[in-house]
Amino acid sequence: MTDPESRPIRSREETEPLFAYQYQYPLGIFGAVVGRSMSHAVEILNQSGVEPFSLTRIGVLINQEEEKE
């Protein structure tokens, strides 16, 4: 049995999935960032000058490309 909505995980390597994280500024401004881990997402945000109030993992980044047979 297969799920027709399933799509492969997009990754740089087969063993390294990418995750989407939602961050929030203290004033209720929301944004999103993609990283290999939460610490990687924080590093990306800090390099951009963003200090998030909260950071929540949304889920795995999936590949939207159709597979060709």
PDB file of N, CA and C in Angstrom:
ATOM      1  N   MET A   1       0.837  -1.172   0.000  1.00  0.00           N
ATOM      2  CA  MET A   1       0.000   0.000   0.000  1.00  0.00           C
ATOM      3  C   MET A   1       0.890   1.246   0.000  1.00  0.00           C
ATOM      4  N   THR A   2       0.576   2.187  -0.859  1.00  0.00           N
ATOM      5  CA  THR A   2       1.334   3.428  -0.922  1.00  0.00           C
ATOM      6  C   THR A   2       0.403   4.614  -0.753  1.00  0.00           C
ATOM      7  N   ASP A   3       0.937   5.677  -0.240  1.00  0.00           N
ATOM      8  CA  ASP A   3       0.189   6.910  -0.057  1.00  0.00           C
ATOM      9  C   ASP A   3       0.402   7.770  -1.299  1.00  0.00           C
ATOM     10  N   PRO A   4      -0.671   8.094  -2.053  1.00  0.00           N
ATOM     11  CA  PRO A   4      -0.482   8.877  -3.279  1.00  0.00           C
ATOM     12  C   PRO A   4       0.024  10.293  -3.014  1.00  0.00           C
ATOM     13  N   GLU A   5      -0.101  10.780  -1.791  1.00  0.00           N
ATOM     14  CA  GLU A   5       0.370  12.112  -1.443  1.00  0.00           C
ATOM     15  C   GLU A   5       1.839  12.130  -1.022  1.00  0.00           C
ATOM     16  N   SER A   6       2.456  10.956  -0.891  1.00  0.00           N
ATOM     17  CA  SER A   6       3.852  10.889  -0.455  1.00  0.00           C
ATOM     18  C   SER A   6       4.778  11.397  -1.547  1.00  0.00           C
ATOM     19  N   ARG A   7       5.756  12.183  -1.121  1.00  0.00           N
ATOM     20  CA  ARG A   7       6.786  12.682  -2.023  1.00  0.00           C
ATOM     21  C   ARG A   7       8.129  12.468  -1.336  1.00  0.00           C
ATOM     22  N   PRO A   8       9.179  12.272  -2.116  1.00  0.00           N
ATOM     23  CA  PRO A   8      10.487  12.038  -1.487  1.00  0.00           C
ATOM     24  C   PRO A   8      10.966  13.258  -0.719  1.00  0.00           C
ATOM     25  N   ILE A   9      11.742  13.018   0.332  1.00  0.00           N
ATOM     26  CA  ILE A   9      12.330  14.092   1.127  1.00  0.00           C
ATOM     27  C   ILE A   9      13.465  14.713   0.323  1.00  0.00           C
ATOM     28  N   ARG A  10      13.481  16.038   0.253  1.00  0.00           N
ATOM     29  CA  ARG A  10      14.571  16.730  -0.436  1.00  0.00           C
ATOM     30  C   ARG A  10      15.746  16.814   0.524  1.00  0.00           C
ATOM     31  N   SER A  11      16.900  16.426   0.080  1.00  0.00           N
ATOM     32  CA  SER A  11      18.070  16.477   0.950  1.00  0.00           C
ATOM     33  C   SER A  11      19.330  16.675   0.137  1.00  0.00           C
ATOM     34  N   ARG A  12      20.360  17.152   0.813  1.00  0.00           N
ATOM     35  CA  ARG A  12      21.658  17.309   0.157  1.00  0.00           C
ATOM     36  C   ARG A  12      22.313  15.951  -0.004  1.00  0.00           C
ATOM     37  N   GLU A  13      22.110  15.112   0.977  1.00  0.00           N
ATOM     38  CA  GLU A  13      22.567  13.729   0.926  1.00  0.00           C
ATOM     39  C   GLU A  13      21.370  12.889   1.341  1.00  0.00           C
ATOM     40  N   GLU A  14      21.373  11.652   0.985  1.00  0.00           N
ATOM     41  CA  GLU A  14      20.242  10.789   1.324  1.00  0.00           C
ATOM     42  C   GLU A  14      20.000  10.699   2.827  1.00  0.00           C
ATOM     43  N   THR A  15      21.030  10.871   3.637  1.00  0.00           N
ATOM     44  CA  THR A  15      20.889  10.721   5.082  1.00  0.00           C
ATOM     45  C   THR A  15      20.702  12.061   5.793  1.00  0.00           C
ATOM     46  N   GLU A  16      20.587  13.168   5.050  1.00  0.00           N
ATOM     47  CA  GLU A  16      20.539  14.492   5.660  1.00  0.00           C
ATOM     48  C   GLU A  16      19.300  15.266   5.195  1.00  0.00           C
ATOM     49  N   PRO A  17      18.135  15.021   5.793  1.00  0.00           N
ATOM     50  CA  PRO A  17      16.932  15.747   5.374  1.00  0.00           C
ATOM     51  C   PRO A  17      16.982  17.208   5.818  1.00  0.00           C
ATOM     52  N   LEU A  18      16.255  18.051   5.108  1.00  0.00           N
ATOM     53  CA  LEU A  18      16.133  19.459   5.468  1.00  0.00           C
ATOM     54  C   LEU A  18      14.779  19.674   6.128  1.00  0.00           C
ATOM     55  N   PHE A  19      14.748  20.543   7.132  1.00  0.00           N
ATOM     56  CA  PHE A  19      13.517  20.815   7.863  1.00  0.00           C
ATOM     57  C   PHE A  19      13.149  22.288   7.737  1.00  0.00           C
ATOM     58  N   ALA A  20      11.866  22.564   7.785  1.00  0.00           N
ATOM     59  CA  ALA A  20      11.374  23.940   7.812  1.00  0.00           C
ATOM     60  C   ALA A  20      11.075  24.302   9.263  1.00  0.00           C
ATOM     61  N   TYR A  21      11.468  25.509   9.662  1.00  0.00           N
ATOM     62  CA  TYR A  21      11.247  26.006  11.015  1.00  0.00           C
ATOM     63  C   TYR A  21      10.523  27.347  10.945  1.00  0.00           C
ATOM     64  N   GLN A  22       9.567  27.543  11.835  1.00  0.00           N
ATOM     65  CA  GLN A  22       8.885  28.828  11.946  1.00  0.00           C
ATOM     66  C   GLN A  22       9.474  29.570  13.128  1.00  0.00           C
ATOM     67  N   TYR A  23       9.825  30.840  12.916  1.00  0.00           N
ATOM     68  CA  TYR A  23      10.356  31.643  14.015  1.00  0.00           C
ATOM     69  C   TYR A  23       9.441  32.829  14.262  1.00  0.00           C
ATOM     70  N   GLN A  24       9.545  33.399  15.467  1.00  0.00           N
ATOM     71  CA  GLN A  24       8.724  34.540  15.844  1.00  0.00           C
ATOM     72  C   GLN A  24       9.585  35.586  16.532  1.00  0.00           C
ATOM     73  N   TYR A  25       9.402  36.830  16.104  1.00  0.00           N
ATOM     74  CA  TYR A  25      10.003  37.961  16.809  1.00  0.00           C
ATOM     75  C   TYR A  25       9.156  38.250  18.037  1.00  0.00           C
ATOM     76  N   PRO A  26       9.701  38.966  19.002  1.00  0.00           N
ATOM     77  CA  PRO A  26       8.911  39.300  20.199  1.00  0.00           C
ATOM     78  C   PRO A  26       7.641  40.088  19.916  1.00  0.00           C
ATOM     79  N   LEU A  27       7.550  40.787  18.803  1.00  0.00           N
ATOM     80  CA  LEU A  27       6.370  41.604  18.515  1.00  0.00           C
ATOM     81  C   LEU A  27       5.309  40.866  17.707  1.00  0.00           C
ATOM     82  N   GLY A  28       5.414  39.550  17.595  1.00  0.00           N
ATOM     83  CA  GLY A  28       4.408  38.767  16.879  1.00  0.00           C
ATOM     84  C   GLY A  28       4.627  38.681  15.386  1.00  0.00           C
ATOM     85  N   ILE A  29       5.832  38.977  14.921  1.00  0.00           N
ATOM     86  CA  ILE A  29       6.152  38.863  13.496  1.00  0.00           C
ATOM     87  C   ILE A  29       6.681  37.449  13.259  1.00  0.00           C
ATOM     88  N   PHE A  30       6.075  36.740  12.301  1.00  0.00           N
ATOM     89  CA  PHE A  30       6.452  35.367  12.019  1.00  0.00           C
ATOM     90  C   PHE A  30       7.247  35.272  10.728  1.00  0.00           C
ATOM     91  N   GLY A  31       8.077  34.246  10.631  1.00  0.00           N
ATOM     92  CA  GLY A  31       8.841  33.961   9.430  1.00  0.00           C
ATOM     93  C   GLY A  31       9.205  32.490   9.403  1.00  0.00           C
ATOM     94  N   ALA A  32       9.894  32.072   8.357  1.00  0.00           N
ATOM     95  CA  ALA A  32      10.299  30.670   8.235  1.00  0.00           C
ATOM     96  C   ALA A  32      11.731  30.598   7.725  1.00  0.00           C
ATOM     97  N   VAL A  33      12.406  29.517   8.095  1.00  0.00           N
ATOM     98  CA  VAL A  33      13.778  29.271   7.669  1.00  0.00           C
ATOM     99  C   VAL A  33      13.936  27.763   7.458  1.00  0.00           C
ATOM    100  N   VAL A  34      14.836  27.381   6.562  1.00  0.00           N
ATOM    101  CA  VAL A  34      15.103  25.966   6.273  1.00  0.00           C
ATOM    102  C   VAL A  34      16.501  25.639   6.762  1.00  0.00           C
ATOM    103  N   GLY A  35      16.635  24.502   7.476  1.00  0.00           N
ATOM    104  CA  GLY A  35      17.936  24.088   7.977  1.00  0.00           C
ATOM    105  C   GLY A  35      18.001  22.588   8.215  1.00  0.00           C
ATOM    106  N   ARG A  36      19.227  22.105   8.424  1.00  0.00           N
ATOM    107  CA  ARG A  36      19.431  20.674   8.686  1.00  0.00           C
ATOM    108  C   ARG A  36      19.016  20.283  10.097  1.00  0.00           C
ATOM    109  N   SER A  37      19.098  21.243  11.024  1.00  0.00           N
ATOM    110  CA  SER A  37      18.736  21.010  12.416  1.00  0.00           C
ATOM    111  C   SER A  37      18.323  22.341  13.020  1.00  0.00           C
ATOM    112  N   MET A  38      17.812  22.304  14.240  1.00  0.00           N
ATOM    113  CA  MET A  38      17.394  23.540  14.890  1.00  0.00           C
ATOM    114  C   MET A  38      18.594  24.457  15.119  1.00  0.00           C
ATOM    115  N   SER A  39      19.725  23.884  15.507  1.00  0.00           N
ATOM    116  CA  SER A  39      20.909  24.721  15.720  1.00  0.00           C
ATOM    117  C   SER A  39      21.388  25.348  14.407  1.00  0.00           C
ATOM    118  N   HIS A  40      21.253  24.619  13.299  1.00  0.00           N
ATOM    119  CA  HIS A  40      21.616  25.176  11.990  1.00  0.00           C
ATOM    120  C   HIS A  40      20.669  26.321  11.630  1.00  0.00           C
ATOM    121  N   ALA A  41      19.367  26.175  11.914  1.00  0.00           N
ATOM    122  CA  ALA A  41      18.394  27.235  11.644  1.00  0.00           C
ATOM    123  C   ALA A  41      18.701  28.476  12.482  1.00  0.00           C
ATOM    124  N   VAL A  42      19.066  28.286  13.746  1.00  0.00           N
ATOM    125  CA  VAL A  42      19.429  29.418  14.612  1.00  0.00           C
ATOM    126  C   VAL A  42      20.675  30.106  14.077  1.00  0.00           C
ATOM    127  N   GLU A  43      21.640  29.329  13.619  1.00  0.00           N
ATOM    128  CA  GLU A  43      22.872  29.897  13.048  1.00  0.00           C
ATOM    129  C   GLU A  43      22.548  30.755  11.825  1.00  0.00           C
ATOM    130  N   ILE A  44      21.675  30.265  10.953  1.00  0.00           N
ATOM    131  CA  ILE A  44      21.277  31.025   9.763  1.00  0.00           C
ATOM    132  C   ILE A  44      20.592  32.326  10.172  1.00  0.00           C
ATOM    133  N   LEU A  45      19.691  32.249  11.143  1.00  0.00           N
ATOM    134  CA  LEU A  45      18.985  33.451  11.601  1.00  0.00           C
ATOM    135  C   LEU A  45      19.947  34.454  12.227  1.00  0.00           C
ATOM    136  N   ASN A  46      20.865  33.976  13.047  1.00  0.00           N
ATOM    137  CA  ASN A  46      21.837  34.873  13.688  1.00  0.00           C
ATOM    138  C   ASN A  46      22.729  35.562  12.660  1.00  0.00           C
ATOM    139  N   GLN A  47      23.123  34.847  11.615  1.00  0.00           N
ATOM    140  CA  GLN A  47      23.937  35.447  10.556  1.00  0.00           C
ATOM    141  C   GLN A  47      23.157  36.519   9.798  1.00  0.00           C
ATOM    142  N   SER A  48      21.815  36.395   9.804  1.00  0.00           N
ATOM    143  CA  SER A  48      20.953  37.377   9.138  1.00  0.00           C
ATOM    144  C   SER A  48      20.571  38.530  10.056  1.00  0.00           C
ATOM    145  N   GLY A  49      21.032  38.479  11.301  1.00  0.00           N
ATOM    146  CA  GLY A  49      20.712  39.533  12.259  1.00  0.00           C
ATOM    147  C   GLY A  49      19.365  39.377  12.919  1.00  0.00           C
ATOM    148  N   VAL A  50      18.793  38.186  12.877  1.00  0.00           N
ATOM    149  CA  VAL A  50      17.484  37.912  13.482  1.00  0.00           C
ATOM    150  C   VAL A  50      17.690  37.139  14.773  1.00  0.00           C
ATOM    151  N   GLU A  51      17.102  37.639  15.854  1.00  0.00           N
ATOM    152  CA  GLU A  51      17.122  36.916  17.121  1.00  0.00           C
ATOM    153  C   GLU A  51      15.697  36.496  17.434  1.00  0.00           C
ATOM    154  N   PRO A  52      15.329  35.239  17.111  1.00  0.00           N
ATOM    155  CA  PRO A  52      13.940  34.822  17.277  1.00  0.00           C
ATOM    156  C   PRO A  52      13.536  34.687  18.737  1.00  0.00           C
ATOM    157  N   PHE A  53      12.271  35.001  19.004  1.00  0.00           N
ATOM    158  CA  PHE A  53      11.688  34.809  20.328  1.00  0.00           C
ATOM    159  C   PHE A  53      11.378  33.330  20.537  1.00  0.00           C
ATOM    160  N   SER A  54      10.893  32.677  19.473  1.00  0.00           N
ATOM    161  CA  SER A  54      10.624  31.236  19.521  1.00  0.00           C
ATOM    162  C   SER A  54      10.951  30.627  18.165  1.00  0.00           C
ATOM    163  N   LEU A  55      11.250  29.330  18.165  1.00  0.00           N
ATOM    164  CA  LEU A  55      11.579  28.592  16.952  1.00  0.00           C
ATOM    165  C   LEU A  55      10.909  27.229  17.052  1.00  0.00           C
ATOM    166  N   THR A  56      10.080  26.890  16.067  1.00  0.00           N
ATOM    167  CA  THR A  56       9.328  25.642  16.075  1.00  0.00           C
ATOM    168  C   THR A  56       9.554  24.905  14.766  1.00  0.00           C
ATOM    169  N   ARG A  57       9.841  23.597  14.861  1.00  0.00           N
ATOM    170  CA  ARG A  57      10.004  22.816  13.632  1.00  0.00           C
ATOM    171  C   ARG A  57       8.633  22.551  13.034  1.00  0.00           C
ATOM    172  N   ILE A  58       8.459  22.931  11.768  1.00  0.00           N
ATOM    173  CA  ILE A  58       7.192  22.732  11.066  1.00  0.00           C
ATOM    174  C   ILE A  58       7.138  21.324  10.495  1.00  0.00           C
ATOM    175  N   GLY A  59       8.212  20.900   9.841  1.00  0.00           N
ATOM    176  CA  GLY A  59       8.228  19.569   9.252  1.00  0.00           C
ATOM    177  C   GLY A  59       9.363  19.417   8.257  1.00  0.00           C
ATOM    178  N   VAL A  60       9.362  18.272   7.609  1.00  0.00           N
ATOM    179  CA  VAL A  60      10.403  17.936   6.639  1.00  0.00           C
ATOM    180  C   VAL A  60      10.106  18.641   5.324  1.00  0.00           C
ATOM    181  N   LEU A  61      11.126  19.203   4.707  1.00  0.00           N
ATOM    182  CA  LEU A  61      10.991  19.811   3.398  1.00  0.00           C
ATOM    183  C   LEU A  61      10.856  18.692   2.384  1.00  0.00           C
ATOM    184  N   ILE A  62       9.809  18.752   1.557  1.00  0.00           N
ATOM    185  CA  ILE A  62       9.581  17.665   0.612  1.00  0.00           C
ATOM    186  C   ILE A  62       9.844  18.129  -0.809  1.00  0.00           C
ATOM    187  N   ASN A  63      10.150  17.184  -1.652  1.00  0.00           N
ATOM    188  CA  ASN A  63      10.446  17.455  -3.055  1.00  0.00           C
ATOM    189  C   ASN A  63       9.137  17.479  -3.834  1.00  0.00           C
ATOM    190  N   GLN A  64       8.829  18.581  -4.486  1.00  0.00           N
ATOM    191  CA  GLN A  64       7.587  18.728  -5.239  1.00  0.00           C
ATOM    192  C   GLN A  64       7.716  18.241  -6.682  1.00  0.00           C
ATOM    193  N   GLU A  65       8.916  17.881  -7.090  1.00  0.00           N
ATOM    194  CA  GLU A  65       9.124  17.469  -8.480  1.00  0.00           C
ATOM    195  C   GLU A  65       8.511  16.107  -8.736  1.00  0.00           C
ATOM    196  N   GLU A  66       7.937  15.949  -9.895  1.00  0.00           N
ATOM    197  CA  GLU A  66       7.342  14.672 -10.279  1.00  0.00           C
ATOM    198  C   GLU A  66       8.431  13.684 -10.654  1.00  0.00           C
ATOM    199  N   GLU A  67       8.258  12.450 -10.257  1.00  0.00           N
ATOM    200  CA  GLU A  67       9.220  11.420 -10.635  1.00  0.00           C
ATOM    201  C   GLU A  67       8.887  10.943 -12.045  1.00  0.00           C
ATOM    202  N   LYS A  68       9.894  10.834 -12.890  1.00  0.00           N
ATOM    203  CA  LYS A  68       9.692  10.360 -14.259  1.00  0.00           C
ATOM    204  C   LYS A  68      10.089   8.906 -14.353  1.00  0.00           C
ATOM    205  N   GLU A  69       9.221   8.135 -14.949  1.00  0.00           N
ATOM    206  CA  GLU A  69       9.483   6.696 -15.048  1.00  0.00           C
ATOM    207  C   GLU A  69      10.086   6.335 -16.372  1.00  0.00           C
TER     208      GLU A  69
END
